[in-house]
Tab-separated table of C-alpha atoms in Angstrom:
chain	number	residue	atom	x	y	z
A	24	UNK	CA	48.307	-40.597	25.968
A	25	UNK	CA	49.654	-37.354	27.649
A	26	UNK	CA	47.699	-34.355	29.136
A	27	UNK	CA	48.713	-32.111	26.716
A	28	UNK	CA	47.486	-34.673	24.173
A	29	UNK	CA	44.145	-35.006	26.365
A	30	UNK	CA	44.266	-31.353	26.643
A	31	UNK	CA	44.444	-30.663	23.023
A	32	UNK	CA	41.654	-33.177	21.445
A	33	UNK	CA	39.518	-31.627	24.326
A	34	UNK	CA	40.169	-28.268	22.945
A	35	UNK	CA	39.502	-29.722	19.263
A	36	UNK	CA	36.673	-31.306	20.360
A	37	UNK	CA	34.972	-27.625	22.025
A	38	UNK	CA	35.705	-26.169	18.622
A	39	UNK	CA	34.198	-28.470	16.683
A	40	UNK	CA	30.882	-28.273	18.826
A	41	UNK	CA	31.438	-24.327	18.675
A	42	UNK	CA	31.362	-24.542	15.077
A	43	UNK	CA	28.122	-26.920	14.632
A	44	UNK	CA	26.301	-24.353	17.186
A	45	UNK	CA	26.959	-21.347	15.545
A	46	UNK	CA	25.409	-21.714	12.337
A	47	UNK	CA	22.291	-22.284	14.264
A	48	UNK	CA	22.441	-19.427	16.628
A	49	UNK	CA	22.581	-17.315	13.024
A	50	UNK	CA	20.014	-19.279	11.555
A	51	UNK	CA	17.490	-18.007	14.289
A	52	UNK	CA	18.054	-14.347	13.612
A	53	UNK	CA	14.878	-12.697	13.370
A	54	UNK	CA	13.751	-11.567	9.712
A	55	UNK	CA	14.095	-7.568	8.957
A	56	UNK	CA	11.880	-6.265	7.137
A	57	UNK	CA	13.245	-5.351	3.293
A	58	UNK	CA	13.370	-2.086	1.562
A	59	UNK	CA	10.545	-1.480	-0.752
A	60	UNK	CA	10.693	0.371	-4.204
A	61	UNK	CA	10.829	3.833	-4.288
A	62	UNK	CA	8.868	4.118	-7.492
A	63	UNK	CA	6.731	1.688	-9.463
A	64	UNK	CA	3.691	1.357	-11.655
A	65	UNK	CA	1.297	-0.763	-11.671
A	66	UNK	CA	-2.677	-2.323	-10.822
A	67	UNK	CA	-4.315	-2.752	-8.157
A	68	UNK	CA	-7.825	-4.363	-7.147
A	69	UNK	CA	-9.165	-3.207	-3.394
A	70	UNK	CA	-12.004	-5.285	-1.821
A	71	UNK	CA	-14.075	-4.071	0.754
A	72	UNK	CA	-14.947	-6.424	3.031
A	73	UNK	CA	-18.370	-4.977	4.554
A	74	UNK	CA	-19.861	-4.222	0.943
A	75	UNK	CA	-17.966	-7.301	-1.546
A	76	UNK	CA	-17.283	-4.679	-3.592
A	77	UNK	CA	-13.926	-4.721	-5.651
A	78	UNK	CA	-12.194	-1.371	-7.258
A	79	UNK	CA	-9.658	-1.589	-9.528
A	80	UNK	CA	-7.214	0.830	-10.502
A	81	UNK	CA	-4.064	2.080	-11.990
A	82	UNK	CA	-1.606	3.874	-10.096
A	83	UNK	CA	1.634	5.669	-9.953
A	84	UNK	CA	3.466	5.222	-7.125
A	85	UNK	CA	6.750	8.095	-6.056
A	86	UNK	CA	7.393	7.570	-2.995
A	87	UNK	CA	11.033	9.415	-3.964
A	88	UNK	CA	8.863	12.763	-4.570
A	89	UNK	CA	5.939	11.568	-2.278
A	90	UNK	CA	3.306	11.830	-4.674
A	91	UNK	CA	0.669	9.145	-6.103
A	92	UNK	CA	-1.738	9.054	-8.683
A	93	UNK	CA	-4.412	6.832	-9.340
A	94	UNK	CA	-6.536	6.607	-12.543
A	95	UNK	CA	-9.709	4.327	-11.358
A	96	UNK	CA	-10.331	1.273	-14.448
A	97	UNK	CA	-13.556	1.066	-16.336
A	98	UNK	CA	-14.130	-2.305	-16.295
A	99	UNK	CA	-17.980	-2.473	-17.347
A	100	UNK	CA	-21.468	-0.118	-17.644
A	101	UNK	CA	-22.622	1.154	-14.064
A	102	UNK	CA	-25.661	3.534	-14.771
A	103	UNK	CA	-24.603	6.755	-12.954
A	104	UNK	CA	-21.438	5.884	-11.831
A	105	UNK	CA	-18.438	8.359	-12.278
A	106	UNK	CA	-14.468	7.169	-12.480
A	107	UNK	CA	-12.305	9.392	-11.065
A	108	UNK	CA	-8.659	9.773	-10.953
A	109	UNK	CA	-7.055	11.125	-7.864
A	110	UNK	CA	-2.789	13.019	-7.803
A	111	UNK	CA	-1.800	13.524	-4.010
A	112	UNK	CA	1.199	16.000	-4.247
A	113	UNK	CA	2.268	15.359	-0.286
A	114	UNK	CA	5.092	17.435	-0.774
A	115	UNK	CA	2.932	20.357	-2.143
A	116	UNK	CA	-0.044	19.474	0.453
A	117	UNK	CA	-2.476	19.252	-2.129
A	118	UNK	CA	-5.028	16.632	-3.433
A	119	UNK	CA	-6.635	16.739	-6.954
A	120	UNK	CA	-9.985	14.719	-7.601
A	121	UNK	CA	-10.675	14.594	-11.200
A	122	UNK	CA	-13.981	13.426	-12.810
A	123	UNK	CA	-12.622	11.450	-16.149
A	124	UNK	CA	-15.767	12.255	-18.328
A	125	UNK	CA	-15.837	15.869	-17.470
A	126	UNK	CA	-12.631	16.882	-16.225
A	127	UNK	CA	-14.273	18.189	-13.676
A	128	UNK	CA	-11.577	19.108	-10.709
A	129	UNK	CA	-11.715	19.224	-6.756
A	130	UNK	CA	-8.988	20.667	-4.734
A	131	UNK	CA	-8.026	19.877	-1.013
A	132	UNK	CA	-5.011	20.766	1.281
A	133	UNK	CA	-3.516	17.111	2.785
A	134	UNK	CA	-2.793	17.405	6.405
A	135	UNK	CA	-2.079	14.328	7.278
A	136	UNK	CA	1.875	13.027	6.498
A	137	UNK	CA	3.237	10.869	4.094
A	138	UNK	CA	2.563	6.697	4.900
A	139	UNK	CA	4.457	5.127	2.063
A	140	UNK	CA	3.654	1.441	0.489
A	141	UNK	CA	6.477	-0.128	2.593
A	142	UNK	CA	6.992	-2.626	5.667
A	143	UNK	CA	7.756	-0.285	8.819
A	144	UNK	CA	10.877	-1.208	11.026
A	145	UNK	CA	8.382	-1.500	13.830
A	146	UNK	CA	6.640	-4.309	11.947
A	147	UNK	CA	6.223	-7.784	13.291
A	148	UNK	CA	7.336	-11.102	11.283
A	149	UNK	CA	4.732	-13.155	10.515
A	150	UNK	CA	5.236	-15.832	8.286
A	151	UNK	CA	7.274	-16.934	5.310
A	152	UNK	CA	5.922	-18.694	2.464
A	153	UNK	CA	5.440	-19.619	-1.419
A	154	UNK	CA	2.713	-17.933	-3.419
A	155	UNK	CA	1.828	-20.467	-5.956
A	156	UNK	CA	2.680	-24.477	-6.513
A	157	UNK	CA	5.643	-26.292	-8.283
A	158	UNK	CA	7.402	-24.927	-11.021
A	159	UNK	CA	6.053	-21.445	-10.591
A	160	UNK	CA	5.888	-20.412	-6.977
A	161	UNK	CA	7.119	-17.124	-5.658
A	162	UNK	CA	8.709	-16.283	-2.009
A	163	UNK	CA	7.123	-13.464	0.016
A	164	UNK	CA	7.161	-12.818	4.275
A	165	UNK	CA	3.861	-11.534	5.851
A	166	UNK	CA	4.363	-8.552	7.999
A	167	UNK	CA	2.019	-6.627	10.660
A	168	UNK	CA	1.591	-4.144	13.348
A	169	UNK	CA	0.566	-6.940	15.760
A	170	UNK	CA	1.753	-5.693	19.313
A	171	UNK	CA	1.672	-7.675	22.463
A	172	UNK	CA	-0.606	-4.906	24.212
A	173	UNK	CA	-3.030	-5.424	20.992
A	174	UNK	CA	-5.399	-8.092	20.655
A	175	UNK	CA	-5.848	-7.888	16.985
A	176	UNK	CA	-3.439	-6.634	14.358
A	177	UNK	CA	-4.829	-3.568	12.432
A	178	UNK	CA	-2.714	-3.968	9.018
A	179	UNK	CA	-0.969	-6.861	7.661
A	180	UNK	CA	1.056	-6.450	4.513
A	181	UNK	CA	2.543	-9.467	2.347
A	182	UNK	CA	6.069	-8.629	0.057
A	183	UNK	CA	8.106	-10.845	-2.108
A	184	UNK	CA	11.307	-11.678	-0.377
A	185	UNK	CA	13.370	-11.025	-3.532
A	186	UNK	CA	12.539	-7.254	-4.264
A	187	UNK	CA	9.951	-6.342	-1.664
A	188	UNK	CA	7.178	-5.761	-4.004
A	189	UNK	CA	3.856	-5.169	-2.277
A	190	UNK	CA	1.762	-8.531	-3.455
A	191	UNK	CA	-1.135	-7.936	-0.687
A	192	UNK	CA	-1.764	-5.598	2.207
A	193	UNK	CA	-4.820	-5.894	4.702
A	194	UNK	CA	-6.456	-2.950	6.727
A	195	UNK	CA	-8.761	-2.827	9.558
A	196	UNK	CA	-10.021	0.941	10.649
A	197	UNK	CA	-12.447	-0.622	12.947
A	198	UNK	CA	-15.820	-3.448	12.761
A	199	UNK	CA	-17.068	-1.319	9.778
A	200	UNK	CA	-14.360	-0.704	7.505
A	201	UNK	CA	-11.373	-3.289	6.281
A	202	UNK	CA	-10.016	-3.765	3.103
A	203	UNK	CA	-7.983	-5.928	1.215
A	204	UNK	CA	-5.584	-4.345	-1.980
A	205	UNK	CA	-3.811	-6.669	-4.038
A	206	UNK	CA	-1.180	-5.337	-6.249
A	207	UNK	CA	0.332	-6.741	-9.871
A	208	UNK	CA	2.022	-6.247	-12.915
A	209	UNK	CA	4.025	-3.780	-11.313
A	210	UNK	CA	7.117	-2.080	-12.854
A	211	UNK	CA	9.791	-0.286	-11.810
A	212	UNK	CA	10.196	3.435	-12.623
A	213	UNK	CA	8.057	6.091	-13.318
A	214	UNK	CA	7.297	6.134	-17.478
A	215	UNK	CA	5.154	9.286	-17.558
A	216	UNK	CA	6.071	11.633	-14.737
A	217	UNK	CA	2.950	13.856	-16.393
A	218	UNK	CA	0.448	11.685	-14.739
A	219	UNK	CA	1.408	13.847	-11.344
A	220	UNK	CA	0.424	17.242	-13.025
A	221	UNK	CA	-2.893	17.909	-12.517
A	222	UNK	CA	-4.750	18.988	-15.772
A	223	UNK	CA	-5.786	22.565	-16.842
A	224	UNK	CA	-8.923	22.058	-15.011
A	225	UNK	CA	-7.007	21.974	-11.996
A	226	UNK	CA	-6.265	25.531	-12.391
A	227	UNK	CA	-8.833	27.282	-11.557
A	228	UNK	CA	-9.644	25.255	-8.471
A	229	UNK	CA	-9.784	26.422	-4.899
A	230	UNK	CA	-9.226	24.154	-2.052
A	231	UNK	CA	-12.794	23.509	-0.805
A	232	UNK	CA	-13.978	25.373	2.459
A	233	UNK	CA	-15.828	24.004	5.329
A	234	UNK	CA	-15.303	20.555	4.014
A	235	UNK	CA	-14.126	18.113	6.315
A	236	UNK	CA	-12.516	15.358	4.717
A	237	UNK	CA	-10.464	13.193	7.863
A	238	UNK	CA	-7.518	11.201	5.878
A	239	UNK	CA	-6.048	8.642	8.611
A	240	UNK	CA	-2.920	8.124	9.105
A	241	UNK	CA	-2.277	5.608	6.598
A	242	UNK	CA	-2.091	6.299	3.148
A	243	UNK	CA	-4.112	2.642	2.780
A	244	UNK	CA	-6.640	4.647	4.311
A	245	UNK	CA	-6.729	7.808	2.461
A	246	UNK	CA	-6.697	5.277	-0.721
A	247	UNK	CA	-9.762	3.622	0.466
A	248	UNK	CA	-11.580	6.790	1.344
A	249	UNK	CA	-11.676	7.855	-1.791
A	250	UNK	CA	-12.306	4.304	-3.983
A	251	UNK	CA	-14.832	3.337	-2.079
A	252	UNK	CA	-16.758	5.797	-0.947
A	253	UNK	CA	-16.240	7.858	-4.210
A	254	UNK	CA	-16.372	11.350	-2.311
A	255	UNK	CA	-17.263	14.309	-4.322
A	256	UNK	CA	-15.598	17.286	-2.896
A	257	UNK	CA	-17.534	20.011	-4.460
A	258	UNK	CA	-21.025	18.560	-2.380
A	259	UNK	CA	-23.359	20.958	-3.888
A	260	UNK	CA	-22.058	20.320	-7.576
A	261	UNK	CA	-22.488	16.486	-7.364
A	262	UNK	CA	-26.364	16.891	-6.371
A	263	UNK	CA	-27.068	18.650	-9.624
A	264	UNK	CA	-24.906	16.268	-12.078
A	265	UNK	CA	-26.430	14.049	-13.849
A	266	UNK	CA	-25.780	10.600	-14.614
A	267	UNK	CA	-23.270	10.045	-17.140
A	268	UNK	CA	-23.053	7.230	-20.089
């Protein structure tokens, strides 16, 4: 056998182990995080973690026009209790509390910026995984702010790896407040873009003075704020209503 043939099947040889290692190298690419919807509709149930309480809801989701609305569900008799439906116009700076039985409406000006329902580029990869068993499973990746400087991570959000739909996100404000918000039967679009126009009881409302009412940073937050803790803007008002069938 000559060099050059020696030579050559060497060569061959390095290219052939070039091309088995490759594929691998690619293979261990780290995940990116996928684009979310711009606009969807859908449910959602949030759990509070400190109380085991669960609120469900409908909501309207533009993240195109940076506005939300959601319409909390009456799912059974609660002496006293009040559903409300909340519009947050970020782009106008405005947030509308409506009471559903009496149409009664609260105005605020937003301060805080617009978080949107997405996975941030700054996000760590978690996990990949299959919602479901055999025969009717689903793909999503698990996502968080986890940082190396951080003990603990403060949100975790789970999408489908298809579309990026939100199935689950995970927040943690601090010992005394974390919450859990599944979403489903979401669809793309935006079918009634009159859900984001507050109604004529809106009108006559005035943004509420010395009223402090801290929305975080995350629009999870803000969300939570208001399920949960059901916050009646107009304090003095909600003392003298009475409770509603």
């Amino acid at each position: 056998m000559s060099r050059f043939t020696v030579l050559t099947l060497a060569l061959c040889l390095s290219g052939v182990a070039v091309c088995f290692v490759r594929p691998s190298l690619s293979a261990a690419a780290p995940p990116q995080p996928c684009a979310a919807p711009l606009q969807w509709e859908g449910r959602t149930v949030q759990y509070d973690h400190n109380t085991g309480r669960n609120t469900r809801a409908v909501v309207s989701y533009d993240g195109q026009n940076q506005r939300l609305r959601v319409l909390e569900e009456k799912r059974k008799h609660t002496p006293c209790k009040r559903y409300f439906e909340y519009i947050y116009l970020f782009n106008s700076g405005v947030l509308f509390q409506i009471e559903q039985v009496t149409k009664t409406c609260a105005k605020l000006n937003l301060t805080e910026e617009w978080d949107p329902y997405d996975i941030p580029m700054n996000s760590t990869y978690e996990d990949q995984y299959f919602i479901g068993g055999p025969g009717d499973m689903i793909e999503v990746q698990e996502w968080s702010d986890r940082k190396p400087a951080r003990k603990h991570e403060t949100w975790v959000g789970v999408y489908t790896l298809k579309d990026c739909y939100p199935v689950q996100e995970t927040y943690t404000k601090n010992s005394s407040m974390t919450t859990s918000t599944r979403f489903f039967d979401l669809a793309l679009g935006i079918s009634d873009p009159g859900v984001f126009v507050p109604p004529s009881s809106c009108l006559s409302a005035i943004p509420e003075l010395g009223l402090q009412f801290s929305l975080l940073s995350s629009l999870r937050t803000k969300l939570k704020q208001t399920w949960l803790l059901s916050v009646s803007l107009v304090v003095g008002e909600r003392k003298q209503w009475a409770c509603l069938d």
